[in-house]
Tab-separated table of N, CA and C in Angstrom:
chain	number	residue	atom	x	y	z
Y	276	MET	N	11.131	240.543	217.786
Y	276	MET	CA	12.260	239.965	217.085
Y	276	MET	C	12.305	238.467	217.376
Y	277	SER	N	12.642	237.682	216.380
Y	277	SER	CA	12.594	236.231	216.492
Y	277	SER	C	13.849	235.620	217.092
Y	278	GLY	N	14.950	236.342	217.194
Y	278	GLY	CA	16.189	235.794	217.716
Y	278	GLY	C	17.067	235.166	216.659
Y	279	GLU	N	16.647	235.234	215.427
Y	279	GLU	CA	17.461	234.685	214.343
Y	279	GLU	C	18.006	235.830	213.501
Y	280	VAL	N	19.142	235.580	212.895
Y	280	VAL	CA	19.743	236.603	212.051
Y	280	VAL	C	19.200	236.486	210.637
Y	281	ARG	N	19.261	237.610	209.918
Y	281	ARG	CA	18.753	237.641	208.554
Y	281	ARG	C	19.711	238.436	207.684
Y	282	GLY	N	19.500	238.335	206.389
Y	282	GLY	CA	20.208	239.176	205.430
Y	282	GLY	C	21.706	238.987	205.427
Y	283	GLY	N	22.403	240.120	205.352
Y	283	GLY	CA	23.855	240.115	205.242
Y	283	GLY	C	24.560	239.514	206.445
Y	284	VAL	N	23.986	239.672	207.621
Y	284	VAL	CA	24.599	239.102	208.828
Y	284	VAL	C	24.549	237.578	208.761
Y	285	ARG	N	23.437	237.040	208.300
Y	285	ARG	CA	23.305	235.577	208.160
Y	285	ARG	C	24.315	235.055	207.149
Y	286	ILE	N	24.462	235.747	206.056
Y	286	ILE	CA	25.441	235.342	205.035
Y	286	ILE	C	26.854	235.403	205.607
Y	287	ALA	N	27.160	236.473	206.345
Y	287	ALA	CA	28.499	236.611	206.940
Y	287	ALA	C	28.783	235.469	207.911
Y	288	LEU	N	27.803	235.078	208.711
Y	288	LEU	CA	27.999	233.984	209.660
Y	288	LEU	C	28.184	232.647	208.951
Y	289	ARG	N	27.496	232.452	207.838
Y	289	ARG	CA	27.666	231.216	207.069
Y	289	ARG	C	29.032	231.180	206.388
Y	290	VAL	N	29.486	232.315	205.874
Y	290	VAL	CA	30.827	232.388	205.280
Y	290	VAL	C	31.882	232.170	206.363
Y	291	GLU	N	31.634	232.716	207.531
Y	291	GLU	CA	32.541	232.497	208.660
Y	291	GLU	C	32.671	231.001	208.959
Y	292	GLY	N	31.559	230.276	208.936
Y	292	GLY	CA	31.594	228.835	209.133
Y	292	GLY	C	32.433	228.144	208.070
Y	293	LEU	N	32.314	228.597	206.833
Y	293	LEU	CA	33.114	228.045	205.739
Y	293	LEU	C	34.600	228.304	205.973
Y	294	CYS	N	34.923	229.473	206.485
Y	294	CYS	CA	36.319	229.797	206.805
Y	294	CYS	C	36.853	228.892	207.916
Y	295	VAL	N	36.020	228.599	208.904
Y	295	VAL	CA	36.437	227.706	209.986
Y	295	VAL	C	36.728	226.316	209.428
Y	296	VAL	N	35.874	225.823	208.528
Y	296	VAL	CA	36.121	224.525	207.902
Y	296	VAL	C	37.469	224.539	207.182
Y	297	ALA	N	37.711	225.578	206.399
Y	297	ALA	CA	38.951	225.660	205.620
Y	297	ALA	C	40.180	225.669	206.519
Y	298	VAL	N	40.151	226.472	207.566
Y	298	VAL	CA	41.299	226.557	208.475
Y	298	VAL	C	41.484	225.240	209.229
Y	299	ALA	N	40.380	224.650	209.694
Y	299	ALA	CA	40.476	223.377	210.417
Y	299	ALA	C	41.053	222.282	209.515
Y	300	LEU	N	40.630	222.248	208.251
Y	300	LEU	CA	41.167	221.257	207.310
Y	300	LEU	C	42.654	221.493	207.052
Y	301	PHE	N	43.035	222.746	206.885
Y	301	PHE	CA	44.443	223.083	206.668
Y	301	PHE	C	45.291	222.655	207.860
Y	302	LEU	N	44.841	222.993	209.058
Y	302	LEU	CA	45.590	222.644	210.264
Y	302	LEU	C	45.619	221.129	210.474
Y	303	TYR	N	44.520	220.464	210.171
Y	303	TYR	CA	44.475	219.014	210.311
Y	303	TYR	C	45.466	218.360	209.355
Y	304	ALA	N	45.514	218.835	208.120
Y	304	ALA	CA	46.470	218.301	207.140
Y	304	ALA	C	47.902	218.541	207.612
Y	305	SER	N	48.149	219.684	208.213
Y	305	SER	CA	49.482	220.013	208.725
Y	305	SER	C	49.834	219.198	209.971
Y	306	HIS	N	48.809	218.768	210.687
Y	306	HIS	CA	48.983	218.036	211.945
Y	306	HIS	C	49.511	216.626	211.711
Y	307	GLY	N	49.189	216.051	210.574
Y	307	GLY	CA	49.693	214.730	210.244
Y	307	GLY	C	48.836	213.566	210.715
Y	308	ALA	N	47.662	213.839	211.213
Y	308	ALA	CA	46.754	212.753	211.609
Y	308	ALA	C	46.126	212.154	210.351
Y	309	GLY	N	45.653	210.936	210.451
Y	309	GLY	CA	45.105	210.255	209.285
Y	309	GLY	C	43.731	210.754	208.882
Y	310	TRP	N	43.482	210.712	207.586
Y	310	TRP	CA	42.184	211.159	207.065
Y	310	TRP	C	41.098	210.136	207.344
Y	311	GLY	N	41.491	208.884	207.573
Y	311	GLY	CA	40.505	207.884	207.967
Y	311	GLY	C	39.877	208.233	209.301
Y	312	MET	N	40.705	208.714	210.241
Y	312	MET	CA	40.191	209.139	211.537
Y	312	MET	C	39.267	210.353	211.367
Y	313	PHE	N	39.660	211.269	210.485
Y	313	PHE	CA	38.823	212.443	210.223
Y	313	PHE	C	37.448	212.005	209.732
Y	314	ALA	N	37.432	211.106	208.740
Y	314	ALA	CA	36.163	210.635	208.178
Y	314	ALA	C	35.330	209.898	209.219
Y	315	LEU	N	35.995	209.122	210.068
Y	315	LEU	CA	35.292	208.347	211.088
Y	315	LEU	C	34.604	209.231	212.119
Y	316	PHE	N	35.262	210.308	212.518
Y	316	PHE	CA	34.742	211.137	213.607
Y	316	PHE	C	34.079	212.442	213.178
Y	317	PHE	N	34.073	212.753	211.891
Y	317	PHE	CA	33.525	214.031	211.433
Y	317	PHE	C	32.060	214.215	211.848
Y	318	LEU	N	31.280	213.179	211.786
Y	318	LEU	CA	29.857	213.295	212.123
Y	318	LEU	C	29.545	212.962	213.583
Y	319	ALA	N	30.566	212.695	214.389
Y	319	ALA	CA	30.357	212.333	215.798
Y	319	ALA	C	29.519	213.350	216.578
Y	320	PRO	N	29.701	214.668	216.380
Y	320	PRO	CA	28.858	215.607	217.136
Y	320	PRO	C	27.356	215.450	216.855
Y	321	ASP	N	27.014	214.848	215.717
Y	321	ASP	CA	25.599	214.674	215.395
Y	321	ASP	C	24.932	213.570	216.218
Y	322	LEU	N	25.716	212.823	216.985
Y	322	LEU	CA	25.113	211.867	217.916
Y	322	LEU	C	24.276	212.600	218.964
Y	323	SER	N	24.523	213.888	219.107
Y	323	SER	CA	23.736	214.699	220.051
Y	323	SER	C	22.264	214.779	219.651
Y	324	PHE	N	21.935	214.404	218.419
Y	324	PHE	CA	20.527	214.378	217.981
Y	324	PHE	C	19.691	213.478	218.883
Y	325	PHE	N	20.327	212.460	219.449
Y	325	PHE	CA	19.584	211.534	220.291
Y	325	PHE	C	18.983	212.227	221.514
Y	326	GLY	N	19.498	213.384	221.869
Y	326	GLY	CA	18.909	214.151	222.960
Y	326	GLY	C	17.469	214.548	222.685
Y	327	TYR	N	17.111	214.655	221.405
Y	327	TYR	CA	15.738	215.017	221.046
Y	327	TYR	C	14.744	213.917	221.393
Y	328	LEU	N	15.225	212.713	221.661
Y	328	LEU	CA	14.333	211.639	222.112
Y	328	LEU	C	13.742	211.966	223.480
Y	329	ALA	N	14.434	212.814	224.240
Y	329	ALA	CA	13.952	213.229	225.559
Y	329	ALA	C	13.164	214.538	225.492
Y	330	GLY	N	12.932	215.043	224.299
Y	330	GLY	CA	12.156	216.262	224.129
Y	330	GLY	C	12.998	217.399	223.579
Y	331	PRO	N	12.339	218.475	223.146
Y	331	PRO	CA	13.051	219.577	222.490
Y	331	PRO	C	13.996	220.349	223.409
Y	332	ARG	N	13.683	220.462	224.680
Y	332	ARG	CA	14.563	221.202	225.597
Y	332	ARG	C	15.886	220.449	225.799
Y	333	VAL	N	15.802	219.170	226.099
Y	333	VAL	CA	17.007	218.350	226.279
Y	333	VAL	C	17.746	218.230	224.949
Y	334	GLY	N	16.993	218.063	223.863
Y	334	GLY	CA	17.608	217.957	222.548
Y	334	GLY	C	18.411	219.193	222.183
Y	335	ALA	N	17.831	220.358	222.419
Y	335	ALA	CA	18.537	221.604	222.113
Y	335	ALA	C	19.773	221.745	222.988
Y	336	LEU	N	19.673	221.381	224.256
Y	336	LEU	CA	20.817	221.455	225.167
Y	336	LEU	C	21.948	220.536	224.691
Y	337	CYS	N	21.612	219.302	224.347
Y	337	CYS	CA	22.626	218.349	223.869
Y	337	CYS	C	23.235	218.811	222.552
Y	338	TYR	N	22.381	219.229	221.616
Y	338	TYR	CA	22.872	219.681	220.316
Y	338	TYR	C	23.798	220.887	220.477
Y	339	ASN	N	23.376	221.859	221.263
Y	339	ASN	CA	24.173	223.074	221.438
Y	339	ASN	C	25.494	222.796	222.149
Y	340	ALA	N	25.498	221.866	223.089
Y	340	ALA	CA	26.746	221.498	223.763
Y	340	ALA	C	27.733	220.874	222.781
Y	341	ALA	N	27.226	220.082	221.848
Y	341	ALA	CA	28.092	219.413	220.876
Y	341	ALA	C	28.438	220.296	219.681
Y	342	HIS	N	27.704	221.383	219.505
Y	342	HIS	CA	27.911	222.235	218.336
Y	342	HIS	C	28.326	223.662	218.703
Y	343	SER	N	28.900	223.801	219.862
Y	343	SER	CA	29.454	225.078	220.291
Y	343	SER	C	30.972	224.988	220.202
Y	344	TYR	N	31.602	226.066	219.817
Y	344	TYR	CA	33.068	226.069	219.732
Y	344	TYR	C	33.718	225.991	221.114
Y	345	ILE	N	32.981	226.202	222.172
Y	345	ILE	CA	33.540	226.192	223.519
Y	345	ILE	C	34.197	224.848	223.825
Y	346	GLY	N	33.484	223.768	223.620
Y	346	GLY	CA	34.032	222.441	223.883
Y	346	GLY	C	35.187	222.095	222.970
Y	347	ALA	N	35.057	222.436	221.693
Y	347	ALA	CA	36.111	222.140	220.728
Y	347	ALA	C	37.394	222.894	221.065
Y	348	LEU	N	37.265	224.151	221.441
Y	348	LEU	CA	38.455	224.931	221.783
Y	348	LEU	C	39.060	224.481	223.109
Y	349	ALA	N	38.222	224.059	224.052
Y	349	ALA	CA	38.736	223.507	225.305
Y	349	ALA	C	39.527	222.222	225.028
Y	350	CYS	N	39.033	221.414	224.114
Y	350	CYS	CA	39.732	220.193	223.710
Y	350	CYS	C	41.075	220.546	223.066
Y	351	PHE	N	41.090	221.583	222.256
Y	351	PHE	CA	42.327	222.029	221.609
Y	351	PHE	C	43.351	222.506	222.646
Y	352	VAL	N	42.902	223.314	223.584
Y	352	VAL	CA	43.795	223.817	224.632
Y	352	VAL	C	44.343	222.658	225.461
Y	353	LEU	N	43.479	221.719	225.820
Y	353	LEU	CA	43.914	220.550	226.575
Y	353	LEU	C	44.966	219.765	225.791
Y	354	GLY	N	44.727	219.587	224.493
Y	354	GLY	CA	45.681	218.884	223.646
Y	354	GLY	C	47.020	219.594	223.532
Y	355	ALA	N	46.984	220.911	223.530
Y	355	ALA	CA	48.223	221.687	223.450
Y	355	ALA	C	48.973	221.680	224.776
Y	356	MET	N	48.250	221.682	225.898
Y	356	MET	CA	48.884	221.737	227.211
Y	356	MET	C	49.465	220.395	227.638
Y	357	LEU	N	48.867	219.295	227.238
Y	357	LEU	CA	49.304	217.986	227.745
Y	357	LEU	C	50.688	217.539	227.285
Y	358	PRO	N	51.214	217.641	226.174
Y	358	PRO	CA	50.614	217.751	224.833
Y	358	PRO	C	50.063	216.399	224.373
Y	359	SER	N	48.953	216.453	223.662
Y	359	SER	CA	48.286	215.254	223.178
Y	359	SER	C	47.835	215.460	221.734
Y	360	PRO	N	48.533	214.864	220.779
Y	360	PRO	CA	48.129	214.988	219.376
Y	360	PRO	C	46.703	214.491	219.120
Y	361	ALA	N	46.250	213.512	219.896
Y	361	ALA	CA	44.895	212.991	219.698
Y	361	ALA	C	43.846	214.039	220.056
Y	362	PHE	N	44.061	214.781	221.151
Y	362	PHE	CA	43.123	215.841	221.528
Y	362	PHE	C	43.133	216.972	220.499
Y	363	VAL	N	44.301	217.300	219.992
Y	363	VAL	CA	44.395	218.352	218.972
Y	363	VAL	C	43.657	217.917	217.715
Y	364	ALA	N	43.871	216.675	217.289
Y	364	ALA	CA	43.181	216.159	216.101
Y	364	ALA	C	41.669	216.157	216.320
Y	365	ALA	N	41.227	215.713	217.504
Y	365	ALA	CA	39.791	215.697	217.812
Y	365	ALA	C	39.205	217.103	217.767
Y	366	ALA	N	39.940	218.077	218.317
Y	366	ALA	CA	39.461	219.463	218.320
Y	366	ALA	C	39.331	220.006	216.895
Y	367	LEU	N	40.279	219.683	216.045
Y	367	LEU	CA	40.227	220.170	214.665
Y	367	LEU	C	39.082	219.524	213.887
Y	368	ILE	N	38.846	218.245	214.115
Y	368	ILE	CA	37.706	217.574	213.483
Y	368	ILE	C	36.406	218.191	213.975
Y	369	TRP	N	36.341	218.434	215.272
Y	369	TRP	CA	35.150	219.012	215.899
Y	369	TRP	C	34.879	220.409	215.331
Y	370	CYS	N	35.910	221.234	215.243
Y	370	CYS	CA	35.748	222.585	214.678
Y	370	CYS	C	35.321	222.520	213.212
Y	371	ALA	N	35.899	221.587	212.461
Y	371	ALA	CA	35.524	221.439	211.059
Y	371	ALA	C	34.048	221.071	210.940
Y	372	HIS	N	33.579	220.189	211.806
Y	372	HIS	CA	32.170	219.799	211.772
Y	372	HIS	C	31.250	220.989	212.073
Y	373	ILE	N	31.583	221.715	213.124
Y	373	ILE	CA	30.755	222.869	213.495
Y	373	ILE	C	30.749	223.902	212.368
Y	374	GLY	N	31.915	224.205	211.826
Y	374	GLY	CA	31.995	225.162	210.724
Y	374	GLY	C	31.197	224.709	209.519
Y	375	PHE	N	31.265	223.419	209.203
Y	375	PHE	CA	30.512	222.863	208.077
Y	375	PHE	C	29.016	223.036	208.298
Y	376	ASP	N	28.554	222.693	209.499
Y	376	ASP	CA	27.139	222.866	209.815
Y	376	ASP	C	26.720	224.328	209.698
Y	377	ARG	N	27.534	225.223	210.234
Y	377	ARG	CA	27.190	226.649	210.179
Y	377	ARG	C	27.175	227.148	208.735
Y	378	ALA	N	28.105	226.670	207.914
Y	378	ALA	CA	28.129	227.070	206.507
Y	378	ALA	C	26.855	226.622	205.790
Y	379	LEU	N	26.302	225.489	206.206
Y	379	LEU	CA	25.056	224.988	205.612
Y	379	LEU	C	23.816	225.650	206.212
Y	380	GLY	N	23.994	226.449	207.252
Y	380	GLY	CA	22.865	227.144	207.860
Y	380	GLY	C	22.312	226.478	209.102
Y	381	TYR	N	22.973	225.425	209.586
Y	381	TYR	CA	22.529	224.760	210.808
Y	381	TYR	C	23.166	225.455	211.998
Y	382	GLY	N	22.381	226.264	212.668
Y	382	GLY	CA	22.886	227.007	213.809
Y	382	GLY	C	22.538	226.343	215.116
Y	383	LEU	N	22.873	227.016	216.195
Y	383	LEU	CA	22.520	226.544	217.528
Y	383	LEU	C	20.996	226.545	217.658
Y	384	LYS	N	20.468	225.595	218.401
Y	384	LYS	CA	19.023	225.365	218.449
Y	384	LYS	C	18.336	226.102	219.587
Y	385	TYR	N	17.116	226.519	219.280
Y	385	TYR	CA	16.211	227.033	220.299
Y	385	TYR	C	15.333	225.878	220.773
Y	386	VAL	N	14.743	225.993	221.949
Y	386	VAL	CA	13.916	224.922	222.503
Y	386	VAL	C	12.582	224.778	221.770
Y	387	ASP	N	12.275	225.681	220.856
Y	387	ASP	CA	11.022	225.608	220.091
Y	387	ASP	C	10.977	224.375	219.194
Y	388	GLY	N	12.127	223.812	218.878
Y	388	GLY	CA	12.190	222.644	218.018
Y	388	GLY	C	13.470	222.656	217.208
Y	389	PHE	N	13.788	221.522	216.604
Y	389	PHE	CA	15.037	221.373	215.871
Y	389	PHE	C	15.190	222.391	214.752
Y	390	GLY	N	14.113	222.766	214.118
Y	390	GLY	CA	14.168	223.668	212.971
Y	390	GLY	C	14.380	225.131	213.310
Y	391	TYR	N	14.414	225.487	214.580
Y	391	TYR	CA	14.563	226.882	214.991
Y	391	TYR	C	15.998	227.114	215.477
Y	392	THR	N	16.773	227.833	214.672
Y	392	THR	CA	18.185	228.042	214.990
Y	392	THR	C	18.532	229.523	215.010
Y	393	HIS	N	19.703	229.826	215.540
Y	393	HIS	CA	20.147	231.220	215.585
Y	393	HIS	C	20.499	231.736	214.184
Y	394	LEU	N	20.656	230.835	213.227
Y	394	LEU	CA	20.931	231.260	211.845
Y	394	LEU	C	19.667	231.305	210.998
Y	395	GLY	N	18.533	231.082	211.613
Y	395	GLY	CA	17.261	231.097	210.887
Y	395	GLY	C	16.591	229.739	210.959
Y	396	ARG	N	15.416	229.690	210.412
Y	396	ARG	CA	14.660	228.440	210.423
Y	396	ARG	C	15.166	227.517	209.324
Y	397	ILE	N	15.104	226.228	209.626
Y	397	ILE	CA	15.517	225.219	208.656
Y	397	ILE	C	14.430	224.164	208.530
Y	398	GLY	N	14.452	223.406	207.465
Y	398	GLY	CA	13.517	222.301	207.284
Y	398	GLY	C	12.081	222.744	207.249
Y	399	ARG	N	11.220	221.971	207.901
Y	399	ARG	CA	9.785	222.273	207.922
Y	399	ARG	C	9.490	223.602	208.606
Y	400	ALA	N	10.286	223.946	209.607
Y	400	ALA	CA	10.074	225.224	210.304
Y	400	ALA	C	10.232	226.380	209.334
Y	401	ARG	N	11.165	226.262	208.389
Y	401	ARG	CA	11.369	227.312	207.393
Y	401	ARG	C	10.218	227.331	206.394
Y	402	ALA	N	9.770	226.141	205.986
Y	402	ALA	CA	8.685	226.057	205.013
Y	402	ALA	C	7.412	226.674	205.562
Y	403	TYR	N	7.144	226.463	206.858
Y	403	TYR	CA	5.928	226.988	207.460
Y	403	TYR	C	6.052	228.429	207.914
Y	404	ALA	N	7.246	228.988	207.863
Y	404	ALA	CA	7.456	230.365	208.306
Y	404	ALA	C	6.770	231.366	207.386
Y	405	HIS	N	6.565	230.981	206.136
Y	405	HIS	CA	6.000	231.907	205.158
Y	405	HIS	C	4.522	231.650	204.895
Y	406	VAL	N	3.908	230.737	205.655
Y	406	VAL	CA	2.506	230.394	205.436
Y	406	VAL	C	1.625	231.348	206.195
């Protein structure tokens, strides 16, 4: 087994990501934070790509740390406990980003390379999977 999901399970996980985006956007709109801040920070988790400059193992570790709901939910809890509207807004933007990526099929990375994810192969890794 390759460690990636296929078929109906893969579709369900991608739809789940779409649902996370929708809920995060709804909550963000209800939160009252500015959409300029949302646009500015939406792609911030993708700065983790720079970890790949140190190789696929470090890259996967950095990417997965920035694209796991664990950190985003911890940020949300911290924002609720303090209370800090900025932490809550950051958590909602972070969750929206992760959900968006998952809806597009970008899953957590394996150390085999950027194209190997828990949601299946992407990019060149996917193209070469059928050769």
